[in-house]
Amino acid sequence: MSAPLHQRIRGQIEDQILSGAWPPGHRIPYEHELMAAHGCSRMTVNKAMTALAEAGLIERRRRAGSFVARPKVHSAVLDIPDLRSEVTRRGQTYAFRLISSRRRAAKGPAEIELAGGGALLDLRGLHLAAGRPLAVEARLISLAVAPEAAGIDFSGEPPGAWLLEHVPWTEAEHRISAVGADAATAKLLEIPRGAACLAVDRRTWRGPTHVTQVRQLFRGEAYDLVARFGSSRGG
């Protein structure tokens, strides 16, 4: 039994957005164009568009139409960083050293939600800048959302950069804290045990489904966190 037409219209538009074919800011066809294309009523099209807006995938603007929404980032200061690009922008050489990679089942409620009924790809790695350790990374990728990740050799491709290019995200959450390096982290970062590290915990979603969760521990002196605020006031 086929899905109702409004769900099929929603699915077609969602596919264009999540595949990256329609980037943020792209105008969705007007409702009358969708009505003509699908031979349906305005009510049917409106149901599809309302569902997309409620999912945060489109923005509906009065008299202007509907547009692909900008990704939401739950942080005042961070976008999704591509460490390879950031390091090379500084004029330094970048490298990623894969420490371990394994496919495994989810453990606990948070991982089960991330996995979405599938398996997880569990990655551990080390980012280097100018030949020196920059950050230790522990990442889980949902293979239900990104099954191709299981076949990628991440010893030659940093997982964060690969995900940014191949699995468009629609929403992200960052949590930032300061932690002391445990023995394993201290050894990898070549710092004393207990030395201050910047911890960045991040989760991303693609529509309603989770894509990845990652924790990156940076050497305290090796990473800058810059905030930019728009304001008409000085100071």
Tab-separated table of C-alpha atoms in Angstrom:
chain	number	residue	atom	x	y	z
A	1	MET	CA	0.000	0.000	0.000
A	2	SER	CA	1.514	3.313	-1.086
A	3	ALA	CA	1.897	6.255	1.285
A	4	PRO	CA	-0.567	9.174	1.089
A	5	LEU	CA	0.316	11.752	-1.558
A	6	HIS	CA	1.210	14.478	0.936
A	7	GLN	CA	3.773	12.123	2.517
A	8	ARG	CA	5.254	11.304	-0.892
A	9	ILE	CA	5.542	15.019	-1.730
A	10	ARG	CA	7.217	15.630	1.629
A	11	GLY	CA	9.582	12.715	1.026
A	12	GLN	CA	10.633	13.983	-2.404
A	13	ILE	CA	11.406	17.466	-1.072
A	14	GLU	CA	13.166	16.040	2.000
A	15	ASP	CA	15.366	13.882	-0.230
A	16	GLN	CA	16.455	16.945	-2.234
A	17	ILE	CA	17.348	18.802	0.984
A	18	LEU	CA	19.131	15.984	2.813
A	19	SER	CA	21.109	14.956	-0.262
A	20	GLY	CA	22.477	18.497	-0.535
A	21	ALA	CA	20.911	19.007	-3.982
A	22	TRP	CA	18.903	21.904	-2.505
A	23	PRO	CA	21.285	23.847	-0.221
A	24	PRO	CA	20.254	26.213	2.609
A	25	GLY	CA	18.434	29.222	1.172
A	26	HIS	CA	17.241	27.371	-1.952
A	27	ARG	CA	13.656	28.296	-2.842
A	28	ILE	CA	11.204	25.391	-2.747
A	29	PRO	CA	8.769	25.345	-5.714
A	30	TYR	CA	5.703	27.453	-5.007
A	31	GLU	CA	2.599	25.636	-3.795
A	32	HIS	CA	0.794	26.181	-7.101
A	33	GLU	CA	3.796	24.653	-8.897
A	34	LEU	CA	3.672	21.599	-6.636
A	35	MET	CA	-0.097	21.340	-7.144
A	36	ALA	CA	0.384	21.309	-10.912
A	37	ALA	CA	3.286	18.852	-10.780
A	38	HIS	CA	1.399	16.352	-8.622
A	39	GLY	CA	-2.157	17.000	-9.790
A	40	CYS	CA	-3.413	17.595	-6.277
A	41	SER	CA	-5.172	20.141	-4.095
A	42	ARG	CA	-3.616	23.003	-2.152
A	43	MET	CA	-4.591	21.219	1.068
A	44	THR	CA	-2.451	18.208	0.124
A	45	VAL	CA	0.562	20.379	-0.670
A	46	ASN	CA	0.018	22.408	2.503
A	47	LYS	CA	0.132	19.228	4.618
A	48	ALA	CA	3.494	18.325	3.117
A	49	MET	CA	4.931	21.806	3.599
A	50	THR	CA	3.652	22.080	7.164
A	51	ALA	CA	5.332	18.782	8.065
A	52	LEU	CA	8.627	19.945	6.536
A	53	ALA	CA	8.457	23.241	8.444
A	54	GLU	CA	7.709	21.429	11.728
A	55	ALA	CA	10.752	19.205	11.114
A	56	GLY	CA	12.899	22.325	10.741
A	57	LEU	CA	13.837	21.566	7.118
A	58	ILE	CA	12.166	24.577	5.492
A	59	GLU	CA	11.258	28.143	6.375
A	60	ARG	CA	7.910	29.489	5.165
A	61	ARG	CA	7.952	33.230	4.501
A	62	ARG	CA	4.748	35.146	3.973
A	63	ARG	CA	4.370	36.246	0.335
A	64	ALA	CA	7.932	35.118	-0.465
A	65	GLY	CA	7.489	31.345	-0.512
A	66	SER	CA	9.338	28.515	1.229
A	67	PHE	CA	13.105	28.054	1.464
A	68	VAL	CA	15.508	25.380	2.690
A	69	ALA	CA	16.291	26.222	6.315
A	70	ARG	CA	19.744	27.042	7.583
A	71	PRO	CA	21.172	24.317	9.843
A	72	LYS	CA	20.545	24.959	13.524
A	73	VAL	CA	23.567	25.039	15.797
A	74	HIS	CA	22.959	24.964	19.551
A	75	SER	CA	25.944	27.149	20.391
A	76	ALA	CA	26.626	30.872	20.376
A	77	VAL	CA	30.161	30.501	19.153
A	78	LEU	CA	30.740	27.401	17.056
A	79	ASP	CA	29.920	26.079	13.631
A	80	ILE	CA	30.943	22.554	12.625
A	81	PRO	CA	34.733	22.862	12.284
A	82	ASP	CA	36.776	21.076	9.640
A	83	LEU	CA	40.073	20.718	11.484
A	84	ARG	CA	41.970	19.879	8.303
A	85	SER	CA	40.863	23.168	6.717
A	86	GLU	CA	41.526	25.152	9.894
A	87	VAL	CA	45.076	23.819	10.246
A	88	THR	CA	46.001	24.326	6.591
A	89	ARG	CA	44.526	27.843	6.729
A	90	ARG	CA	47.131	28.617	9.401
A	91	GLY	CA	49.848	27.509	6.982
A	92	GLN	CA	50.559	24.305	8.897
A	93	THR	CA	50.613	20.732	7.628
A	94	TYR	CA	47.703	18.592	8.782
A	95	ALA	CA	47.543	14.842	9.387
A	96	PHE	CA	45.069	12.418	10.933
A	97	ARG	CA	46.274	9.205	12.556
A	98	LEU	CA	43.653	6.480	12.895
A	99	ILE	CA	44.125	4.631	16.179
A	100	SER	CA	41.245	2.156	15.967
A	101	SER	CA	38.127	1.433	13.915
A	102	ARG	CA	35.459	-1.153	14.641
A	103	ARG	CA	31.837	-1.822	13.870
A	104	ARG	CA	29.777	-2.614	16.956
A	105	ALA	CA	26.314	-2.698	18.476
A	106	ALA	CA	24.959	0.220	20.470
A	107	LYS	CA	25.260	0.232	24.263
A	108	GLY	CA	22.885	2.216	26.451
A	109	PRO	CA	19.978	4.543	25.606
A	110	ALA	CA	22.030	7.370	24.036
A	111	GLU	CA	23.891	5.041	21.681
A	112	ILE	CA	20.703	3.127	20.798
A	113	GLU	CA	19.065	6.429	19.823
A	114	LEU	CA	22.116	7.356	17.732
A	115	ALA	CA	22.222	3.957	16.001
A	116	GLY	CA	18.590	4.158	14.876
A	117	GLY	CA	18.225	0.402	14.773
A	118	GLY	CA	21.545	-0.222	13.045
A	119	ALA	CA	25.165	-0.667	14.031
A	120	LEU	CA	27.716	1.977	15.005
A	121	LEU	CA	31.157	2.682	13.583
A	122	ASP	CA	33.443	3.361	16.554
A	123	LEU	CA	36.508	5.420	15.593
A	124	ARG	CA	39.482	6.683	17.619
A	125	GLY	CA	42.033	9.003	16.115
A	126	LEU	CA	44.585	11.768	16.583
A	127	HIS	CA	44.675	15.105	14.731
A	128	LEU	CA	48.124	16.619	14.170
A	129	ALA	CA	49.203	20.125	13.177
A	130	ALA	CA	52.753	20.761	11.976
A	131	GLY	CA	53.664	17.278	13.149
A	132	ARG	CA	52.498	17.905	16.738
A	133	PRO	CA	49.405	16.397	18.399
A	134	LEU	CA	46.435	18.776	18.292
A	135	ALA	CA	43.422	16.741	19.434
A	136	VAL	CA	42.328	13.238	20.357
A	137	GLU	CA	39.018	12.220	18.802
A	138	ALA	CA	36.490	9.557	19.818
A	139	ARG	CA	33.621	9.328	17.316
A	140	LEU	CA	30.550	7.172	16.758
A	141	ILE	CA	28.830	7.189	13.356
A	142	SER	CA	25.357	5.791	12.766
A	143	LEU	CA	25.652	3.254	9.951
A	144	ALA	CA	21.883	3.390	9.516
A	145	VAL	CA	22.310	6.964	8.264
A	146	ALA	CA	25.801	6.705	6.731
A	147	PRO	CA	26.302	3.061	5.667
A	148	GLU	CA	29.093	4.045	3.235
A	149	ALA	CA	31.262	5.024	6.218
A	150	ALA	CA	31.885	1.330	6.935
A	151	GLY	CA	33.907	1.057	3.723
A	152	ILE	CA	36.013	4.212	4.105
A	153	ASP	CA	39.686	4.024	5.029
A	154	PHE	CA	39.819	6.747	7.658
A	155	SER	CA	43.557	6.381	8.008
A	156	GLY	CA	43.720	8.604	4.919
A	157	GLU	CA	40.536	10.650	5.372
A	158	PRO	CA	39.576	12.353	8.656
A	159	PRO	CA	36.022	11.258	9.534
A	160	GLY	CA	34.787	14.758	10.320
A	161	ALA	CA	35.802	16.074	6.902
A	162	TRP	CA	34.261	13.043	5.193
A	163	LEU	CA	30.957	13.498	7.013
A	164	LEU	CA	30.786	17.212	6.203
A	165	GLU	CA	31.176	16.392	2.510
A	166	HIS	CA	29.025	13.268	2.206
A	167	VAL	CA	26.309	13.380	4.887
A	168	PRO	CA	24.693	16.841	5.043
A	169	TRP	CA	23.505	17.730	8.542
A	170	THR	CA	20.513	19.857	9.445
A	171	GLU	CA	21.039	20.408	13.175
A	172	ALA	CA	23.986	20.300	15.558
A	173	GLU	CA	24.638	20.602	19.274
A	174	HIS	CA	27.934	21.544	20.946
A	175	ARG	CA	28.975	21.252	24.559
A	176	ILE	CA	32.288	22.751	25.666
A	177	SER	CA	34.153	22.068	28.893
A	178	ALA	CA	37.629	21.959	30.415
A	179	VAL	CA	38.981	18.609	31.590
A	180	GLY	CA	42.234	17.213	32.887
A	181	ALA	CA	44.012	14.746	30.621
A	182	ASP	CA	43.865	11.137	31.754
A	183	ALA	CA	46.896	8.887	31.245
A	184	ALA	CA	45.919	7.658	27.757
A	185	THR	CA	45.025	11.143	26.495
A	186	ALA	CA	48.163	12.672	27.977
A	187	LYS	CA	50.331	10.117	26.209
A	188	LEU	CA	48.706	10.768	22.814
A	189	LEU	CA	48.799	14.568	23.178
A	190	GLU	CA	52.327	14.496	24.637
A	191	ILE	CA	51.332	16.521	27.691
A	192	PRO	CA	51.556	15.836	31.439
A	193	ARG	CA	48.797	13.781	33.007
A	194	GLY	CA	46.170	16.110	34.432
A	195	ALA	CA	47.098	18.983	32.091
A	196	ALA	CA	44.183	21.175	30.994
A	197	CYS	CA	42.399	20.174	27.785
A	198	LEU	CA	39.501	21.781	25.939
A	199	ALA	CA	36.745	19.196	25.462
A	200	VAL	CA	34.281	19.686	22.587
A	201	ASP	CA	31.340	17.272	22.555
A	202	ARG	CA	29.194	17.416	19.447
A	203	ARG	CA	26.115	15.689	18.059
A	204	THR	CA	24.603	16.185	14.614
A	205	TRP	CA	21.279	15.248	13.082
A	206	ARG	CA	20.002	14.786	9.545
A	207	GLY	CA	16.346	15.633	9.789
A	208	PRO	CA	14.983	13.660	12.763
A	209	THR	CA	17.772	11.058	12.780
A	210	HIS	CA	21.176	11.226	14.488
A	211	VAL	CA	24.299	11.125	12.314
A	212	THR	CA	27.282	11.188	14.666
A	213	GLN	CA	28.496	12.028	18.131
A	214	VAL	CA	32.094	12.946	18.798
A	215	ARG	CA	34.338	14.080	21.641
A	216	GLN	CA	37.521	15.964	20.755
A	217	LEU	CA	40.088	16.740	23.449
A	218	PHE	CA	42.450	19.565	22.467
A	219	ARG	CA	45.743	20.550	24.015
A	220	GLY	CA	44.843	23.580	26.080
A	221	GLU	CA	47.283	25.928	24.316
A	222	ALA	CA	46.648	24.628	20.806
A	223	TYR	CA	43.060	25.662	20.076
A	224	ASP	CA	41.364	29.072	19.933
A	225	LEU	CA	37.627	29.501	20.498
A	226	VAL	CA	36.453	32.740	18.903
A	227	ALA	CA	32.991	34.236	19.275
A	228	ARG	CA	31.536	36.704	16.780
A	229	PHE	CA	28.469	38.730	17.744
A	230	GLY	CA	26.486	41.165	15.662
A	231	SER	CA	25.564	44.335	17.542
A	232	SER	CA	24.977	47.987	16.886
A	233	ARG	CA	26.699	48.841	20.170
A	234	GLY	CA	30.421	49.184	20.674
A	235	GLY	CA	32.489	47.566	23.419
